[in-house]
Tab-separated table of C-alpha atoms and ligand atoms in Angstrom:
chain	number	residue	atom	x	y	z
A	260	MET	CA	0.000	0.000	0.000
A	261	VAL	CA	1.527	3.309	-1.081
A	262	ARG	CA	0.179	6.770	-0.361
A	263	GLY	CA	2.007	8.928	-2.873
A	264	GLY	CA	2.963	12.564	-2.965
A	265	ARG	CA	5.509	12.693	-0.178
A	266	PRO	CA	9.111	13.605	-1.131
A	267	LEU	CA	11.937	11.276	-0.065
A	268	TYR	CA	14.902	12.435	1.997
A	269	GLY	CA	17.947	10.657	3.405
A	270	THR	CA	20.522	8.037	2.587
A	271	ALA	CA	19.800	4.504	1.428
A	272	GLN	CA	22.407	1.757	1.444
A	273	VAL	CA	22.526	-0.440	-1.646
A	274	PRO	CA	22.572	-4.183	-0.863
A	275	ALA	CA	24.731	-6.779	-2.637
A	276	ALA	CA	23.629	-7.656	-6.142
A	277	LYS	CA	21.140	-10.480	-6.632
A	278	ASN	CA	22.542	-11.049	-10.105
A	279	SER	CA	25.981	-11.560	-8.632
A	280	VAL	CA	24.979	-13.636	-5.603
A	281	LEU	CA	23.002	-16.219	-7.615
A	282	PRO	CA	25.882	-17.198	-9.957
A	283	LEU	CA	28.274	-17.141	-6.976
A	284	LEU	CA	26.058	-19.661	-5.185
A	285	ALA	CA	26.150	-21.827	-8.325
A	286	ALA	CA	29.947	-21.455	-8.461
A	287	SER	CA	30.265	-22.686	-4.876
A	288	LEU	CA	29.385	-26.158	-6.262
A	289	LEU	CA	32.830	-26.186	-7.902
A	290	CYS	CA	34.694	-25.504	-4.644
A	291	GLY	CA	36.394	-28.159	-2.533
A	292	GLY	CA	36.242	-25.999	0.609
A	293	PRO	CA	33.661	-23.788	2.286
A	294	VAL	CA	32.481	-20.575	0.657
A	295	ARG	CA	31.354	-17.541	2.630
A	296	LEU	CA	29.461	-14.815	0.766
A	297	ARG	CA	29.432	-11.648	2.829
A	298	GLY	CA	26.466	-9.336	3.241
A	299	VAL	CA	23.940	-11.274	1.181
A	300	PRO	CA	20.444	-9.761	0.877
A	301	ARG	CA	17.525	-11.898	2.091
A	302	LEU	CA	15.746	-12.467	-1.199
A	303	SER	CA	13.405	-15.241	-2.208
A	304	ASP	CA	15.688	-16.039	-5.176
A	305	VAL	CA	18.656	-16.405	-2.788
A	306	GLU	CA	16.613	-18.774	-0.611
A	307	GLY	CA	15.654	-20.648	-3.778
A	308	CYS	CA	19.304	-21.100	-4.791
A	309	MET	CA	20.202	-22.245	-1.268
A	310	ALA	CA	17.431	-24.840	-1.591
A	311	LEU	CA	18.993	-26.010	-4.880
A	312	LEU	CA	22.359	-26.440	-3.132
A	313	ARG	CA	20.778	-28.386	-0.279
A	314	GLY	CA	18.847	-30.481	-2.783
A	315	VAL	CA	22.106	-31.803	-4.264
A	316	GLY	CA	23.669	-32.499	-0.869
A	317	CYS	CA	25.561	-29.336	0.110
A	318	ALA	CA	25.040	-27.426	3.330
A	319	ALA	CA	23.885	-23.856	2.710
A	320	ALA	CA	23.020	-21.694	5.710
A	321	TRP	CA	22.793	-18.116	6.892
A	322	ASP	CA	25.398	-16.895	9.373
A	323	GLY	CA	24.105	-13.449	10.283
A	324	GLY	CA	24.143	-11.545	7.005
A	325	ASP	CA	26.523	-14.029	5.329
A	326	VAL	CA	25.679	-17.209	3.464
A	327	VAL	CA	28.000	-20.166	4.046
A	328	VAL	CA	28.084	-23.090	1.616
A	329	ALA	CA	29.980	-26.247	2.521
A	330	GLY	CA	30.228	-29.882	1.493
A	331	ARG	CA	30.352	-31.418	-1.953
A	332	ALA	CA	27.394	-32.122	-4.198
A	333	ALA	CA	26.525	-35.810	-4.055
A	334	CYS	CA	23.330	-35.887	-6.110
A	335	CYS	CA	23.037	-34.765	-9.739
A	336	ARG	CA	19.292	-34.014	-9.725
A	337	LEU	CA	18.305	-30.425	-8.948
A	338	PRO	CA	14.967	-30.125	-7.105
A	339	ALA	CA	12.274	-29.570	-9.740
A	340	ALA	CA	10.091	-26.985	-7.965
A	341	GLU	CA	12.948	-24.523	-7.353
A	342	THR	CA	14.498	-25.041	-10.797
A	343	ALA	CA	11.239	-24.344	-12.557
A	344	ARG	CA	10.637	-21.183	-10.504
A	345	MET	CA	13.933	-19.376	-11.156
A	346	ARG	CA	15.770	-18.522	-14.339
A	347	ALA	CA	19.094	-18.601	-12.478
A	348	SER	CA	18.653	-22.324	-11.764
A	349	VAL	CA	20.150	-23.013	-15.207
A	350	LEU	CA	23.504	-21.823	-13.806
A	351	PHE	CA	23.640	-24.825	-11.469
A	352	ALA	CA	23.729	-27.338	-14.348
A	353	ALA	CA	27.271	-26.652	-15.596
A	354	PRO	CA	29.053	-27.007	-12.230
A	355	LEU	CA	27.111	-30.186	-11.389
A	356	LEU	CA	27.925	-31.600	-14.796
A	357	GLY	CA	31.574	-30.701	-14.366
A	358	ARG	CA	31.733	-32.174	-10.890
A	359	LEU	CA	29.604	-35.314	-11.247
A	360	GLY	CA	29.473	-35.955	-14.998
A	361	ARG	CA	25.695	-35.641	-14.953
A	362	ALA	CA	23.099	-32.983	-14.179
A	363	GLU	CA	19.330	-33.378	-14.178
A	364	THR	CA	17.247	-30.274	-14.128
A	365	ALA	CA	14.047	-28.729	-15.437
A	366	LEU	CA	13.699	-25.949	-17.969
A	367	PRO	CA	14.106	-22.811	-15.880
A	368	GLY	CA	11.294	-20.408	-15.086
A	369	GLY	CA	11.633	-16.789	-14.068
A	370	CYS	CA	9.923	-13.477	-14.689
A	371	ASN	CA	7.396	-13.015	-17.504
A	372	ILE	CA	9.403	-10.653	-19.636
A	373	GLY	CA	9.849	-12.739	-22.760
A	374	ALA	CA	10.661	-16.191	-24.092
A	375	ARG	CA	14.028	-16.619	-22.331
A	376	PRO	CA	15.352	-19.793	-23.987
A	377	VAL	CA	18.514	-21.562	-22.737
A	378	ASP	CA	19.724	-22.838	-26.113
A	379	TRP	CA	22.999	-20.879	-25.957
A	380	HIS	CA	23.819	-22.377	-22.533
A	381	LEU	CA	23.136	-25.889	-23.825
A	382	GLY	CA	24.940	-25.316	-27.142
A	383	ALA	CA	28.065	-24.176	-25.281
A	384	LEU	CA	27.977	-27.225	-22.988
A	385	GLU	CA	27.593	-29.511	-26.029
A	386	ARG	CA	30.693	-27.962	-27.578
A	387	MET	CA	32.476	-28.813	-24.345
A	388	GLY	CA	31.549	-32.464	-24.717
A	389	ALA	CA	28.180	-32.657	-22.924
A	390	ARG	CA	25.263	-34.643	-24.258
A	391	VAL	CA	21.915	-32.907	-23.786
A	392	GLU	CA	18.620	-34.797	-23.698
A	393	GLN	CA	15.240	-33.188	-23.188
A	394	ALA	CA	12.230	-35.155	-21.981
A	395	GLY	CA	9.253	-32.808	-21.668
A	396	ASP	CA	10.503	-29.989	-19.497
A	397	ARG	CA	13.236	-32.202	-17.964
A	398	LEU	CA	16.821	-31.719	-19.091
A	399	ILE	CA	19.430	-34.438	-18.671
A	400	LEU	CA	23.024	-33.458	-19.298
A	401	THR	CA	25.802	-36.038	-19.286
A	402	ALA	CA	29.565	-35.900	-19.727
A	403	PRO	CA	30.894	-39.204	-18.376
A	404	ALA	CA	34.462	-38.414	-19.457
A	405	GLY	CA	34.199	-34.877	-18.061
A	406	LEU	CA	33.943	-31.549	-19.868
A	407	ARG	CA	36.743	-30.426	-22.161
A	408	GLY	CA	37.812	-26.891	-22.960
A	409	ALA	CA	36.637	-25.503	-26.288
A	410	CYS	CA	36.482	-22.416	-28.438
A	411	ILE	CA	32.961	-21.013	-28.156
A	412	ARG	CA	31.309	-18.066	-29.870
A	413	LEU	CA	27.991	-16.990	-28.364
A	414	GLN	CA	25.250	-15.985	-30.797
A	415	GLY	CA	24.403	-13.019	-28.596
A	416	PRO	CA	25.937	-11.453	-25.465
A	417	SER	CA	23.906	-13.447	-22.934
A	418	VAL	CA	24.800	-12.812	-19.294
A	419	GLY	CA	23.671	-16.261	-18.156
A	420	ALA	CA	25.293	-18.168	-21.031
A	421	THR	CA	28.579	-16.316	-20.386
A	422	GLU	CA	28.366	-17.368	-16.721
A	423	THR	CA	27.605	-20.978	-17.716
A	424	VAL	CA	30.760	-21.031	-19.862
A	425	LEU	CA	32.865	-19.566	-17.024
A	426	LEU	CA	31.602	-22.248	-14.640
A	427	ALA	CA	31.956	-25.096	-17.154
A	428	GLY	CA	35.347	-23.804	-18.261
A	429	CYS	CA	36.743	-23.956	-14.713
A	430	ALA	CA	35.575	-27.575	-14.386
A	431	ALA	CA	36.773	-28.620	-17.864
A	432	HIS	CA	40.075	-30.156	-18.902
A	433	GLY	CA	42.119	-27.663	-20.904
A	434	PRO	CA	41.574	-24.070	-21.941
A	435	THR	CA	38.282	-22.505	-23.050
A	436	ARG	CA	38.125	-19.394	-25.220
A	437	LEU	CA	34.777	-17.583	-25.181
A	438	GLN	CA	34.035	-14.998	-27.864
A	439	GLY	CA	31.023	-12.702	-27.959
A	440	ALA	CA	30.789	-12.736	-24.144
A	441	ALA	CA	28.485	-10.411	-22.225
A	442	ARG	CA	30.411	-7.643	-20.425
A	443	GLU	CA	28.188	-7.041	-17.384
A	444	PRO	CA	29.982	-6.244	-14.084
A	445	GLU	CA	28.351	-9.278	-12.436
A	446	ILE	CA	30.412	-11.452	-14.827
A	447	VAL	CA	33.558	-9.666	-13.669
A	448	ASP	CA	32.469	-10.361	-10.075
A	449	LEU	CA	32.037	-14.075	-10.842
A	450	ALA	CA	35.494	-14.192	-12.464
A	451	ARG	CA	37.003	-12.439	-9.422
A	452	PHE	CA	35.414	-15.048	-7.166
A	453	LEU	CA	36.589	-17.995	-9.294
A	454	ASN	CA	40.125	-16.553	-9.340
A	455	ALA	CA	40.008	-15.985	-5.561
A	456	CYS	CA	39.231	-19.710	-5.264
A	457	GLY	CA	42.272	-20.668	-7.331
A	458	GLY	CA	40.756	-20.597	-10.820
A	459	CYS	CA	42.196	-18.763	-13.805
A	460	VAL	CA	39.727	-16.590	-15.738
A	461	ARG	CA	41.084	-13.725	-17.843
A	462	GLY	CA	39.303	-11.057	-19.860
A	463	ALA	CA	35.992	-10.906	-17.950
A	464	GLY	CA	34.359	-7.562	-18.706
A	465	SER	CA	35.485	-7.773	-22.341
A	466	ALA	CA	33.940	-9.681	-25.245
A	467	GLU	CA	36.632	-12.384	-25.137
A	468	ILE	CA	37.284	-14.467	-22.033
A	469	VAL	CA	39.889	-17.201	-21.606
A	470	ILE	CA	39.555	-19.825	-18.870
A	471	GLU	CA	42.289	-22.262	-17.876
A	472	GLY	CA	40.356	-25.331	-16.826
A	473	GLY	CA	41.187	-28.192	-14.547
A	474	ARG	CA	42.512	-26.246	-11.564
A	475	PRO	CA	41.109	-27.476	-8.279
A	476	LEU	CA	39.081	-24.698	-6.650
A	477	HIS	CA	39.192	-24.125	-2.912
A	478	GLY	CA	36.651	-22.060	-1.012
A	479	ALA	CA	36.916	-18.358	-0.254
A	480	ALA	CA	35.241	-15.549	1.651
A	481	PHE	CA	33.912	-13.020	-0.833
A	482	ALA	CA	31.862	-9.821	-0.737
A	483	PRO	CA	29.624	-9.609	-3.830
A	484	MET	CA	29.371	-6.310	-5.697
A	485	PRO	CA	26.533	-3.832	-5.009
A	486	ASP	CA	23.210	-4.111	-6.788
A	487	ARG	CA	23.222	-1.529	-9.580
A	488	ILE	CA	19.552	-2.212	-10.357
A	489	CYS	CA	18.562	-1.590	-6.749
A	490	ALA	CA	20.638	1.620	-6.890
A	491	SER	CA	18.774	2.558	-10.082
A	492	THR	CA	15.459	1.868	-8.327
A	493	LEU	CA	16.320	4.197	-5.445
A	494	ALA	CA	17.488	6.943	-7.820
A	495	CYS	CA	14.278	6.618	-9.856
A	496	ALA	CA	12.206	6.626	-6.658
A	497	ALA	CA	13.817	9.945	-5.653
A	498	ALA	CA	13.039	11.421	-9.075
A	499	SER	CA	9.466	10.164	-9.040
A	500	ALA	CA	8.574	11.185	-5.475
A	501	ARG	CA	10.810	14.276	-5.573
A	502	GLY	CA	13.184	15.036	-2.672
A	503	TRP	CA	16.895	14.556	-2.100
A	504	VAL	CA	18.270	11.028	-1.718
A	505	THR	CA	21.810	9.715	-1.435
A	506	VAL	CA	22.205	6.241	-2.871
A	507	ALA	CA	25.211	4.896	-0.939
A	508	GLY	CA	27.531	1.949	-1.488
A	509	CYS	CA	27.369	1.745	-5.273
A	510	ALA	CA	29.713	3.512	-7.706
A	511	PRO	CA	27.654	5.809	-9.972
A	512	GLY	CA	29.504	4.475	-13.022
A	513	LEU	CA	27.743	1.122	-12.538
A	514	TYR	CA	24.405	2.704	-13.464
A	515	ALA	CA	25.556	5.788	-15.342
A	516	PRO	CA	22.861	5.649	-18.069
A	517	VAL	CA	20.113	5.837	-15.414
A	518	LEU	CA	21.702	8.817	-13.666
A	519	ASP	CA	22.346	10.504	-17.031
A	520	ALA	CA	18.676	10.073	-18.014
A	521	LEU	CA	17.463	11.514	-14.694
A	522	GLU	CA	19.862	14.447	-15.058
A	523	ALA	CA	18.635	15.077	-18.628
A	524	ALA	CA	15.097	15.085	-17.198
A	525	GLY	CA	15.987	17.912	-14.828
A	526	CYS	CA	17.134	16.147	-11.645
A	527	GLN	CA	20.252	17.283	-9.871
A	528	VAL	CA	22.750	14.443	-9.743
A	529	LEU	CA	25.887	14.602	-7.606
A	530	ARG	CA	28.281	11.749	-8.330
A	531	GLY	CA	30.706	10.599	-5.614
A	532	THR	CA	33.176	7.700	-5.666
A	533	ASP	CA	30.854	5.208	-4.078
A	534	SER	CA	27.550	7.072	-3.946
A	535	ALA	CA	25.266	9.337	-5.923
A	536	THR	CA	22.804	11.953	-4.707
A	537	VAL	CA	19.664	12.589	-6.700
A	538	GLY	CA	17.678	15.742	-6.026
A	539	CYS	CA	14.442	16.678	-7.653
A	540	ALA	CA	12.076	19.520	-6.804
A	541	GLY	CA	10.216	20.774	-9.833
A	542	ARG	CA	8.657	19.359	-12.961
A	543	LEU	CA	10.609	16.818	-15.005
A	544	ARG	CA	11.010	17.015	-18.772
A	545	GLY	CA	10.984	14.235	-21.355
A	546	VAL	CA	14.338	12.939	-22.549
A	547	GLY	CA	13.575	11.662	-26.055
A	548	ARG	CA	14.483	8.072	-26.901
A	549	LEU	CA	16.203	5.734	-24.425
A	550	VAL	CA	17.395	2.363	-25.706
A	551	THR	CA	18.557	-0.551	-23.555
A	552	GLY	CA	21.569	-2.681	-24.327
A	553	GLY	CA	24.356	-4.716	-22.796
A	554	TYR	CA	26.691	-3.059	-20.285
A	555	PRO	CA	27.750	-0.228	-20.267
A	556	GLY	CA	24.441	0.655	-21.938
A	557	LEU	CA	21.126	1.221	-20.183
A	558	ALA	CA	20.310	-2.063	-18.385
A	559	THR	CA	17.109	-3.731	-19.562
A	560	ASP	CA	16.178	-4.236	-15.905
A	561	ALA	CA	16.296	-0.474	-15.371
A	562	ALA	CA	14.041	0.370	-18.342
A	563	PRO	CA	10.658	0.153	-16.540
A	564	LEU	CA	12.106	1.993	-13.531
A	565	VAL	CA	13.292	4.969	-15.573
A	566	ALA	CA	9.955	4.959	-17.390
A	567	ALA	CA	8.121	5.053	-14.046
A	568	ALA	CA	10.193	8.044	-12.909
A	569	LEU	CA	9.373	9.980	-16.090
A	570	LEU	CA	5.626	9.266	-16.283
A	571	THR	CA	4.733	12.789	-15.173
A	572	ALA	CA	7.404	14.549	-17.263
A	573	ALA	CA	6.459	17.168	-19.834
A	574	GLY	CA	7.848	16.338	-23.267
A	575	GLN	CA	8.334	13.111	-25.095
A	576	THR	CA	10.146	10.028	-23.806
A	577	VAL	CA	10.210	6.652	-25.557
A	578	VAL	CA	11.902	3.715	-23.849
A	579	GLU	CA	12.898	0.856	-26.129
A	580	ASP	CA	14.033	-2.512	-24.791
A	581	ARG	CA	16.082	-4.510	-27.269
A	582	VAL	CA	16.823	-7.409	-24.917
A	583	PHE	CA	13.432	-8.822	-23.892
A	584	GLU	CA	10.232	-8.690	-25.896
A	585	ALA	CA	7.782	-8.259	-23.002
A	586	ARG	CA	9.625	-5.871	-20.689
A	587	PHE	CA	6.754	-3.399	-20.306
A	588	GLY	CA	4.064	-5.547	-18.706
A	589	CYS	CA	3.845	-2.761	-16.106
A	590	ALA	CA	2.271	-0.451	-18.736
A	591	ALA	CA	-1.241	-1.570	-17.714
A	592	GLY	CA	-0.507	-0.501	-14.125
A	593	PHE	CA	0.880	2.851	-15.290
A	594	ALA	CA	-2.333	3.371	-17.303
A	595	ALA	CA	-4.472	2.485	-14.281
A	596	MET	CA	-2.703	5.336	-12.441
A	597	GLY	CA	-3.834	7.700	-15.169
A	598	ALA	CA	-0.713	7.781	-17.354
A	599	ARG	CA	-1.571	7.810	-21.055
A	600	VAL	CA	1.204	5.389	-21.996
A	601	ARG	CA	1.163	3.256	-25.096
A	602	THR	CA	3.334	0.406	-26.252
A	603	GLY	CA	4.758	0.059	-29.753
A	604	ALA	CA	7.057	-2.156	-31.812
A	605	ALA	CA	5.228	-5.308	-30.637
A	606	GLY	CA	5.655	-4.383	-26.973
A	607	ARG	CA	9.356	-3.491	-27.178
A	608	GLU	CA	8.715	0.258	-26.907
A	609	LEU	CA	6.955	2.222	-24.212
A	610	TRP	CA	5.776	5.717	-25.184
A	611	LEU	CA	5.323	7.933	-22.144
A	612	PRO	CA	2.533	10.538	-22.159
A	613	GLY	CA	4.745	13.636	-21.989
A	614	ASP	CA	1.709	15.716	-20.948
A	615	GLY	CA	2.968	16.545	-17.456
A	616	ARG	CA	-0.293	15.365	-15.911
A	617	PRO	CA	-0.232	13.993	-12.361
A	618	LEU	CA	-0.892	10.328	-11.546
A	619	HIS	CA	-3.601	9.085	-9.212
A	620	GLY	CA	-3.525	6.073	-6.909
A	621	ALA	CA	-4.932	2.775	-8.229
A	622	ALA	CA	-5.101	-0.943	-7.549
A	623	VAL	CA	-2.476	-2.562	-9.777
A	624	ALA	CA	-0.645	-5.882	-9.993
A	625	ALA	CA	3.042	-6.680	-10.442
A	626	GLY	CA	3.617	-9.228	-13.197
A	627	ASP	CA	7.408	-9.389	-12.936
A	628	LEU	CA	10.208	-8.232	-10.639
A	629	ARG	CA	11.351	-4.928	-12.190
A	630	GLY	CA	7.899	-4.088	-13.532
A	631	GLY	CA	6.573	-4.527	-9.985
A	632	ALA	CA	9.239	-2.220	-8.559
A	633	ALA	CA	8.395	0.282	-11.323
A	634	LEU	CA	4.761	0.305	-10.145
A	635	VAL	CA	5.990	1.169	-6.642
A	636	VAL	CA	8.169	3.961	-8.068
A	637	ALA	CA	5.173	5.349	-9.986
A	638	ALA	CA	2.865	5.040	-6.950
A	639	LEU	CA	5.258	7.253	-4.938
A	640	ALA	CA	4.302	10.116	-7.264
A	641	ALA	CA	0.570	9.342	-7.450
A	642	ARG	CA	-2.045	11.318	-5.525
A	643	GLY	CA	-3.923	9.095	-3.105
A	644	GLN	CA	-3.473	5.447	-2.320
A	645	SER	CA	-2.185	2.662	-4.557
A	646	ARG	CA	-2.443	-1.013	-3.838
A	647	ILE	CA	0.178	-3.159	-5.531
A	648	ALA	CA	-0.568	-6.877	-5.626
A	649	GLY	CA	1.926	-9.579	-6.554
A	650	CYS	CA	4.690	-8.345	-4.229
A	651	GLY	CA	6.197	-11.841	-4.303
A	652	TYR	CA	7.768	-10.809	-7.613
A	653	ILE	CA	9.358	-7.770	-5.987
A	654	ASP	CA	10.703	-9.912	-3.131
A	655	ARG	CA	12.733	-11.888	-5.671
A	656	GLY	CA	15.085	-8.956	-6.073
A	657	TYR	CA	14.687	-6.478	-3.196
A	658	PRO	CA	15.232	-7.160	0.508
A	659	ALA	CA	12.050	-5.440	1.787
A	660	LEU	CA	11.768	-2.590	-0.719
A	661	GLU	CA	8.957	-1.108	1.357
A	662	ALA	CA	11.225	-0.768	4.425
A	663	MET	CA	13.992	0.790	2.332
A	664	LEU	CA	11.573	3.436	0.996
A	665	ALA	CA	9.794	3.969	4.330
A	666	ARG	CA	13.154	4.881	5.899
A	667	LEU	CA	13.374	7.678	3.299
A	668	GLY	CA	9.967	8.968	4.377
A	669	ALA	CA	7.670	7.207	1.913
A	670	ARG	CA	4.215	6.291	3.174
A	671	ILE	CA	4.386	2.651	2.246
A	672	ARG	CA	3.510	-0.530	4.093
A	673	ARG	CA	3.063	-4.192	3.365
A	674	GLU	CA	-0.343	-5.646	4.078
A	675	MET	CA	0.654	-9.288	3.810
A	676	PRO	CA	3.823	-10.894	5.220
A	677	PRO	CA	6.519	-11.730	2.640
A	678	GLY	CA	5.850	-15.038	0.907
A	679	PRO	CA	6.733	-16.974	-2.218
A	680	ALA	CA	6.137	-15.303	-5.603
A	681	ASP	CA	2.451	-15.351	-6.410
B	31	UD1	C1	20.391	-11.792	-16.694
B	31	UD1	C2	19.847	-11.160	-15.441
B	31	UD1	C3	18.589	-10.363	-15.749
B	31	UD1	C4	18.849	-9.360	-16.871
B	31	UD1	C5	19.488	-10.046	-18.072
B	31	UD1	C6	19.939	-9.092	-19.162
B	31	UD1	C7	20.529	-12.738	-13.734
B	31	UD1	C8	20.136	-13.745	-12.717
B	31	UD1	N1	19.561	-12.204	-14.473
B	31	UD1	O1	19.392	-12.698	-17.161
B	31	UD1	O2	18.208	-9.664	-14.571
B	31	UD1	O3	17.621	-8.796	-17.285
B	31	UD1	O4	20.655	-10.787	-17.664
B	31	UD1	O5	20.841	-8.164	-18.648
B	31	UD1	O6	21.681	-12.379	-13.847
B	31	UD1	N2	19.047	-15.707	-24.902
B	31	UD1	C9	18.805	-16.702	-25.814
B	31	UD1	N3	19.276	-17.969	-25.548
B	31	UD1	C10	19.970	-18.269	-24.422
B	31	UD1	C11	20.222	-17.233	-23.496
B	31	UD1	C12	19.740	-15.953	-23.753
B	31	UD1	O7	18.169	-16.482	-26.862
B	31	UD1	O8	20.369	-19.421	-24.224
B	31	UD1	C13	18.521	-14.339	-25.139
B	31	UD1	C14	17.391	-13.971	-24.176
B	31	UD1	O9	16.160	-14.461	-24.641
B	31	UD1	C15	17.470	-12.468	-24.156
B	31	UD1	C16	18.958	-12.198	-24.326
B	31	UD1	O10	19.525	-13.392	-24.827
B	31	UD1	O11	16.773	-11.928	-25.242
B	31	UD1	C17	19.688	-11.788	-23.062
B	31	UD1	O12	19.390	-12.708	-22.028
B	31	UD1	P1	20.470	-13.070	-20.900
B	31	UD1	O13	21.562	-12.056	-20.931
B	31	UD1	O14	20.840	-14.490	-21.067
B	31	UD1	O15	19.621	-12.901	-19.586
B	31	UD1	P2	19.746	-13.777	-18.261
B	31	UD1	O16	21.157	-14.214	-18.088
B	31	UD1	O17	18.669	-14.764	-18.225
């Protein structure tokens, strides 16, 4: 429940990145010793990945704010319910395959933002010697003689497929050369972790990555990078609600396109080394066309959040997502709040009204994680009360978003206790 119209003031601390923690939990399957991930946010997707680890025989437990993973995987079958619920479950296949010579999983689920196939993951594993069988939605991967290093060119810069190759490459015999890799900072974080455990991954953050396989990995204590999408959410919330908010613990360069767009819209943006302050008092203006892309471009995950912040701007803004075909499912919620948005290019573009009209509160429903957060961001600017259903989606990626915003002065509360994604 959000009662909009109150400006936000204060400092918000950015938690560790979900999109780094999930692959790190998958990578812990490769390690011979215990792994401690420091300062992990309590997210339903993190709990889901811990359940996957336990399902294959590892111990995975909270120790205060840290997650500790210990023990070796003994079972090659990932629990079906968790695998089907989360896209990131596909990352657990490569390390299991590398370790045990077999991995059984289900086609991964995830947010409703597009088709999200895993063919590039599976194609890469096949090039490394795996055999892939599909029976209904079950996937059985085998490599009885182990994985072998290979030269792989991805068809597109997929974050997940790049991470699969990093994980498989560390477990494989011989070197792997990956071309056309995604360059997201979470991939650099995964490479840093693998190297801290004794692996050898070079070139992460560029389009070509080389992995020396076959090195035994030990455990490590590791602090995952900050969540640049959560930082983007807080910055967009400040722009939407107005006010003056410092987003602390995340280098502004990690989400520069979001800050640049807010600045172009008329916000004041002060960039520090490890923080950014976003101030907004008056009316915002449209910023023309924004297009998402791989890092360092505008993150697809941030597209609905920036759109939400600019719903009341005067002057045209079009946000185009080139990564997923159904990114703007939140448009119906924006419209229910009175924004005359329209979608174009078969749902890949969102045209904002640009009429400078205020929003009003409404009952809306989240249909995916970032779209759900975008509805919250929009509701902060709306007159009157909004009710946002489907908060289970939001809990996949934010550790109590409502508490984070309430500490900044937002009138927001949760009616139901946190639960699994509905
Ligand atoms: C990751 C992020 C997600 C983010 C996305 C893009 C995690 C846990 N999730 O998702 O928040 O929105 O990157 O930055 O890190 N594709 C294929 N075949 C494949 C793999 C991908 O066609 O085998 C396509 C997808 O359909 C999509 C594009 O590649 O159009 C990019 O997807 P990808 O980068 O793989 O996204 P994820 O890794 O799933």
